[in-house]
């Protein structure tokens, strides 16, 4: 299980997590929310299909399992999470809960007594 | 310029170089042969498009330029190189020159004197 580099960006309406996951197809990646406030992203890459008779002359790409865990801020909507996998980079967007409308000052009519 | 993990596999008819290059589109990757015997693979990834108003809360994916250089064995055909980019992993195949046909023993007819 290896850590893989990630960026986290904050927008006015969402948090975006960008994670390098080279060699993983969308079906090999899991995006989960644990305990309502932890974003867990994991994936396992399969070894490339072996043709018969291959000999490894060098093997540096040993990492097969990728995992990252992020504590989510309080103001997010865990029902509004989307994920896109492109060129080996996963982008997960978590929408923020819109802030409550500011309360307007209440005007009380002053009646003439 | 950062090194990125690679595997090298030898088949009976080719050498195959597999290199992690997350976030690079095919157009961002260069595969070159230098001095007739060095395979040079390089690429630059662009920063994801910036929407306005993004703040980085974390920035670990600092690597923008990937590069690997491999000395090629002598028995390769540098005119027969192909490259495929998939899920952020580049696979470069270099064909071997077929070995010369083994010489058949020559049979000399023995004539009756």
mmCIF file of C-alpha atoms in Angstrom, chain A residues 4-11 18 20 22-25 45 48 50-61 68 70 87-89, chain B residues 4-11 18 20 22-25 45 48 50-61 68 70 87-89:
data_model
loop_
_atom_site.group_PDB
_atom_site.id
_atom_site.type_symbol
_atom_site.label_atom_id
_atom_site.label_comp_id
_atom_site.label_asym_id
_atom_site.label_seq_id
_atom_site.Cartn_x
_atom_site.Cartn_y
_atom_site.Cartn_z
ATOM 1 C CA UNK A 4 0.886 8.681 -3.984
ATOM 2 C CA UNK A 5 1.177 12.449 -4.450
ATOM 3 C CA UNK A 6 -1.986 14.516 -4.210
ATOM 4 C CA UNK A 7 -3.021 18.128 -4.534
ATOM 5 C CA UNK A 8 -5.999 19.586 -2.702
ATOM 6 C CA UNK A 9 -7.639 22.721 -3.981
ATOM 7 C CA UNK A 10 -10.382 24.766 -2.411
ATOM 8 C CA UNK A 11 -12.924 26.561 -4.520
ATOM 9 C CA UNK A 18 -6.203 15.413 -7.422
ATOM 10 C CA UNK A 20 -1.702 10.466 -9.283
ATOM 11 C CA UNK A 22 -0.880 5.738 -13.042
ATOM 12 C CA UNK A 23 -1.971 2.474 -14.593
ATOM 13 C CA UNK A 24 -5.345 2.234 -12.854
ATOM 14 C CA UNK A 25 -8.513 1.882 -14.837
ATOM 15 C CA UNK A 45 -3.198 -1.809 -10.385
ATOM 16 C CA UNK A 48 0.352 -5.693 -17.376
ATOM 17 C CA UNK A 50 2.113 -11.162 -19.548
ATOM 18 C CA UNK A 51 2.971 -12.488 -22.924
ATOM 19 C CA UNK A 52 4.790 -15.729 -22.669
ATOM 20 C CA UNK A 53 8.513 -15.663 -22.312
ATOM 21 C CA UNK A 54 8.998 -12.178 -20.858
ATOM 22 C CA UNK A 55 12.054 -11.590 -18.707
ATOM 23 C CA UNK A 56 12.237 -8.521 -16.463
ATOM 24 C CA UNK A 57 15.474 -6.639 -17.099
ATOM 25 C CA UNK A 58 14.395 -3.901 -14.674
ATOM 26 C CA UNK A 59 11.463 -3.676 -12.283
ATOM 27 C CA UNK A 60 10.937 -0.344 -10.544
ATOM 28 C CA UNK A 61 7.164 -0.081 -10.829
ATOM 29 C CA UNK A 68 -4.877 8.194 0.321
ATOM 30 C CA UNK A 70 -8.195 12.924 3.680
ATOM 31 C CA UNK A 87 -4.461 9.877 -17.928
ATOM 32 C CA UNK A 88 -3.740 8.137 -14.658
ATOM 33 C CA UNK A 89 -4.853 11.105 -12.548
ATOM 34 C CA UNK B 4 9.805 8.207 -12.807
ATOM 35 C CA UNK B 5 9.633 4.443 -12.213
ATOM 36 C CA UNK B 6 10.063 2.150 -15.202
ATOM 37 C CA UNK B 7 10.041 -1.545 -15.949
ATOM 38 C CA UNK B 8 12.017 -3.103 -18.793
ATOM 39 C CA UNK B 9 10.990 -6.452 -20.184
ATOM 40 C CA UNK B 10 12.743 -8.573 -22.745
ATOM 41 C CA UNK B 11 10.792 -10.735 -25.151
ATOM 42 C CA UNK B 18 6.974 0.662 -19.350
ATOM 43 C CA UNK B 20 4.680 5.798 -15.271
ATOM 44 C CA UNK B 22 0.551 10.258 -14.819
ATOM 45 C CA UNK B 23 -1.230 13.299 -16.186
ATOM 46 C CA UNK B 24 0.514 13.408 -19.555
ATOM 47 C CA UNK B 25 -1.454 13.322 -22.762
ATOM 48 C CA UNK B 45 2.643 17.800 -17.747
ATOM 49 C CA UNK B 48 -4.684 21.359 -14.530
ATOM 50 C CA UNK B 50 -7.327 26.748 -13.243
ATOM 51 C CA UNK B 51 -10.795 27.833 -12.497
ATOM 52 C CA UNK B 52 -10.878 31.220 -10.916
ATOM 53 C CA UNK B 53 -10.518 31.487 -7.203
ATOM 54 C CA UNK B 54 -8.760 28.179 -6.433
ATOM 55 C CA UNK B 55 -6.580 28.034 -3.341
ATOM 56 C CA UNK B 56 -4.116 25.178 -2.900
ATOM 57 C CA UNK B 57 -4.611 23.515 0.492
ATOM 58 C CA UNK B 58 -1.971 20.905 -0.383
ATOM 59 C CA UNK B 59 0.449 20.648 -3.287
ATOM 60 C CA UNK B 60 2.466 17.446 -3.541
ATOM 61 C CA UNK B 61 2.217 16.857 -7.282
ATOM 62 C CA UNK B 68 14.128 8.560 -18.585
ATOM 63 C CA UNK B 70 17.864 3.848 -21.522
ATOM 64 C CA UNK B 87 -3.947 5.468 -18.073
ATOM 65 C CA UNK B 88 -0.830 7.514 -17.496
ATOM 66 C CA UNK B 89 1.508 4.653 -18.363
#
